[in-house]
Coordinates of C-alpha atoms in Angstrom, one line a residue:
M7 CA 104.4 -82.2 -88.5
T8 CA 104.4 -79.6 -91.3
I9 CA 107.0 -76.9 -91.7
T10 CA 105.6 -73.4 -90.9
K11 CA 107.2 -70.0 -90.6
D12 CA 106.8 -70.2 -86.8
S13 CA 108.4 -73.7 -86.6
L14 CA 111.6 -72.4 -88.3
L15 CA 114.6 -70.9 -86.4
T16 CA 115.3 -67.3 -86.8
L17 CA 118.4 -66.4 -88.9
E18 CA 120.3 -65.6 -85.6
A19 CA 119.3 -68.9 -83.9
Y20 CA 120.1 -71.0 -86.9
A21 CA 123.5 -69.3 -87.3
K22 CA 124.3 -70.3 -83.7
I23 CA 123.6 -74.0 -84.3
R24 CA 124.5 -74.3 -88.0
K25 CA 128.0 -75.7 -87.6
S26 CA 127.4 -77.8 -84.5
S27 CA 124.4 -79.5 -86.1
Q28 CA 126.2 -80.3 -89.3
P29 CA 127.7 -83.7 -88.3
G30 CA 124.2 -84.9 -87.2
M31 CA 122.7 -83.7 -90.5
I32 CA 125.4 -85.4 -92.6
A33 CA 124.8 -88.7 -90.7
H34 CA 121.0 -88.3 -91.3
R35 CA 121.5 -87.7 -95.0
K36 CA 123.9 -90.6 -95.3
L37 CA 121.4 -92.9 -93.6
R38 CA 118.7 -91.9 -96.1
T39 CA 120.9 -92.1 -99.2
V40 CA 121.0 -95.1 -101.5
H41 CA 123.7 -95.4 -104.1
L42 CA 122.6 -97.2 -107.3
G43 CA 125.6 -98.3 -109.3
E44 CA 128.5 -95.9 -109.6
H45 CA 126.7 -92.8 -110.8
I46 CA 123.3 -92.5 -109.2
S47 CA 122.5 -91.5 -105.7
V48 CA 119.0 -91.2 -104.3
L49 CA 118.4 -89.1 -101.2
F50 CA 115.1 -89.9 -99.6
E51 CA 113.8 -86.7 -98.2
D52 CA 112.0 -86.2 -94.9
E53 CA 111.1 -83.3 -92.6
T54 CA 114.6 -83.2 -91.2
T55 CA 116.3 -82.9 -94.6
I56 CA 113.7 -80.4 -96.0
R57 CA 113.7 -78.3 -92.8
R58 CA 117.5 -78.1 -93.0
Q59 CA 117.4 -77.1 -96.7
I60 CA 114.9 -74.3 -96.0
Q61 CA 117.0 -73.1 -93.1
E62 CA 120.1 -73.1 -95.3
M63 CA 118.4 -71.2 -98.1
L64 CA 117.1 -68.6 -95.6
H65 CA 120.6 -68.3 -94.1
I66 CA 122.5 -68.1 -97.4
E67 CA 120.0 -65.7 -99.0
K68 CA 119.6 -63.7 -95.7
I69 CA 115.8 -64.0 -96.0
F70 CA 114.0 -62.8 -92.9
D71 CA 110.7 -61.3 -94.2
E72 CA 107.5 -63.3 -93.9
E73 CA 106.8 -63.4 -97.6
G74 CA 110.3 -64.6 -98.4
I75 CA 110.2 -67.3 -95.7
Q76 CA 106.9 -68.5 -96.9
S77 CA 108.1 -68.6 -100.5
E78 CA 111.0 -70.9 -99.5
I79 CA 108.6 -73.2 -97.6
D80 CA 106.3 -73.3 -100.6
V81 CA 109.3 -74.3 -102.9
Y82 CA 110.4 -77.2 -100.7
A83 CA 107.2 -78.4 -99.1
P84 CA 106.3 -80.6 -102.1
L85 CA 109.4 -82.7 -101.3
L86 CA 107.9 -83.8 -98.0
P87 CA 106.6 -87.4 -98.0
D88 CA 102.9 -87.4 -96.9
G89 CA 102.4 -90.9 -95.6
S90 CA 101.6 -92.8 -98.8
N91 CA 104.9 -92.2 -100.6
W92 CA 108.6 -91.7 -100.5
K93 CA 110.0 -88.5 -102.1
A94 CA 113.6 -88.3 -103.2
T95 CA 116.2 -86.2 -104.9
M96 CA 118.1 -88.2 -107.5
L97 CA 121.6 -87.2 -108.4
I98 CA 123.4 -88.4 -111.5
E99 CA 127.1 -87.9 -110.9
F100 CA 130.0 -88.1 -113.3
P101 CA 133.1 -86.1 -112.1
D102 CA 134.5 -85.6 -115.6
V103 CA 132.6 -82.9 -117.6
H104 CA 133.0 -84.6 -121.0
E105 CA 131.9 -88.0 -119.6
R106 CA 129.0 -86.3 -117.8
K107 CA 127.8 -84.6 -121.1
R108 CA 128.0 -87.9 -123.0
E109 CA 126.3 -90.0 -120.3
L110 CA 123.5 -87.5 -119.6
A111 CA 122.7 -87.7 -123.4
R112 CA 122.6 -91.6 -123.1
L113 CA 120.4 -91.4 -120.0
I114 CA 117.4 -89.4 -121.3
G115 CA 114.3 -90.8 -119.5
V116 CA 116.3 -92.5 -116.7
E117 CA 114.2 -90.8 -114.0
D118 CA 111.1 -92.5 -115.3
R119 CA 112.8 -95.9 -115.1
M120 CA 113.6 -95.7 -111.4
F121 CA 111.6 -98.1 -109.2
V122 CA 111.2 -99.5 -105.7
E123 CA 110.2 -103.1 -105.4
V124 CA 108.7 -104.3 -102.1
E125 CA 109.1 -108.0 -101.6
G126 CA 106.0 -109.8 -102.9
H127 CA 104.6 -106.7 -104.7
P128 CA 104.8 -105.2 -108.2
R129 CA 107.4 -102.6 -108.9
I130 CA 106.5 -99.0 -108.1
Y131 CA 107.9 -96.7 -110.7
A132 CA 108.9 -93.1 -109.9
I133 CA 106.7 -90.2 -110.8
A134 CA 109.5 -87.8 -111.8
D135 CA 109.9 -84.0 -111.9
E136 CA 106.3 -83.0 -111.1
D137 CA 107.5 -79.4 -110.7
L138 CA 109.0 -79.0 -114.1
D139 CA 110.5 -81.0 -117.0
R140 CA 114.2 -81.5 -116.4
E141 CA 115.3 -82.9 -119.7
N142 CA 115.4 -81.9 -123.3
E143 CA 116.0 -83.8 -126.6
E144 CA 119.7 -83.7 -126.1
K145 CA 120.2 -84.7 -122.4
T146 CA 118.6 -85.4 -119.1
S147 CA 119.3 -83.3 -116.0
S148 CA 121.8 -84.4 -113.4
V149 CA 119.2 -83.7 -110.7
H150 CA 115.6 -85.1 -110.6
F151 CA 112.9 -85.2 -108.0
L152 CA 111.1 -88.5 -107.6
R153 CA 107.9 -89.6 -105.9
F154 CA 107.2 -93.3 -105.2
E155 CA 103.5 -93.7 -104.5
F156 CA 102.8 -96.9 -102.5
P157 CA 99.5 -98.9 -102.7
P158 CA 98.2 -99.7 -99.2
A159 CA 99.3 -103.3 -99.3
A160 CA 102.9 -102.4 -100.2
R161 CA 102.9 -99.7 -97.5
E162 CA 101.8 -102.3 -94.9
A163 CA 104.5 -104.8 -96.1
V164 CA 107.3 -102.2 -95.7
R165 CA 106.1 -101.2 -92.3
A166 CA 105.9 -105.0 -91.4
G167 CA 109.6 -105.4 -92.4
A168 CA 109.5 -106.6 -96.0
S169 CA 112.7 -106.1 -97.9
V170 CA 112.8 -103.4 -100.6
K171 CA 114.9 -103.0 -103.7
L172 CA 115.7 -99.7 -105.4
G173 CA 116.4 -100.1 -109.0
C174 CA 116.6 -98.7 -112.5
D175 CA 115.7 -100.6 -115.7
H176 CA 116.8 -97.9 -118.2
T177 CA 118.6 -99.6 -121.1
N178 CA 121.8 -97.7 -120.5
Y179 CA 121.8 -98.0 -116.7
P180 CA 120.4 -101.3 -115.5
A181 CA 121.0 -101.5 -111.7
H182 CA 119.3 -102.6 -108.5
G183 CA 120.1 -103.2 -104.9
V184 CA 118.4 -104.1 -101.7
I185 CA 117.9 -101.1 -99.4
A186 CA 120.0 -101.6 -96.3
P187 CA 118.0 -102.5 -93.1
E188 CA 118.9 -99.3 -91.2
T189 CA 118.0 -97.1 -94.2
L190 CA 114.8 -99.0 -94.7
A191 CA 113.8 -98.6 -91.0
S192 CA 114.2 -94.8 -91.4
L193 CA 112.2 -94.8 -94.7
A194 CA 109.4 -97.1 -93.3
G195 CA 108.6 -94.3 -90.8
D196 CA 107.6 -92.1 -93.8
L197 CA 104.7 -94.5 -94.6
K198 CA 101.4 -94.3 -92.6

């Protein structure tokens, strides 16, 4: 299903369910988030997360005109997985501002060193920040958008239950871990 203006709730309808639907959304996001080491979190997006993000933006910005609604859909639609890939928001988190500044300088290019590795298949490196470049010569951004494009055989293996690692082989942030079975089951549904 794709997200259309007609498939979204009105501002009034969303306001009525916003608070009561929050615990379910938090649980859904938690299920689809993989932590890599202490400082990187990867939220694998799907229709549920993107729909909620659009509804939140419409709610916060009080957008109710057709053009404004379509504009928000157009901004977030590229983050929807389309059957051959996983799409994710990567967050680099350092609570201390000075440490964050120092580490973001050390982690330039980290987004391009993120990978998923399906058991028995070569690593699939992220295609990062297709919308715009999020780093400069001094530092990387603390938020990146990733796309992992799966070859057909790797897609089949994931859907058949192969284990999958998420990792990073950046010199200053080497880390990897197996994606938990319940998370992987949710992510496997994104692949056709």
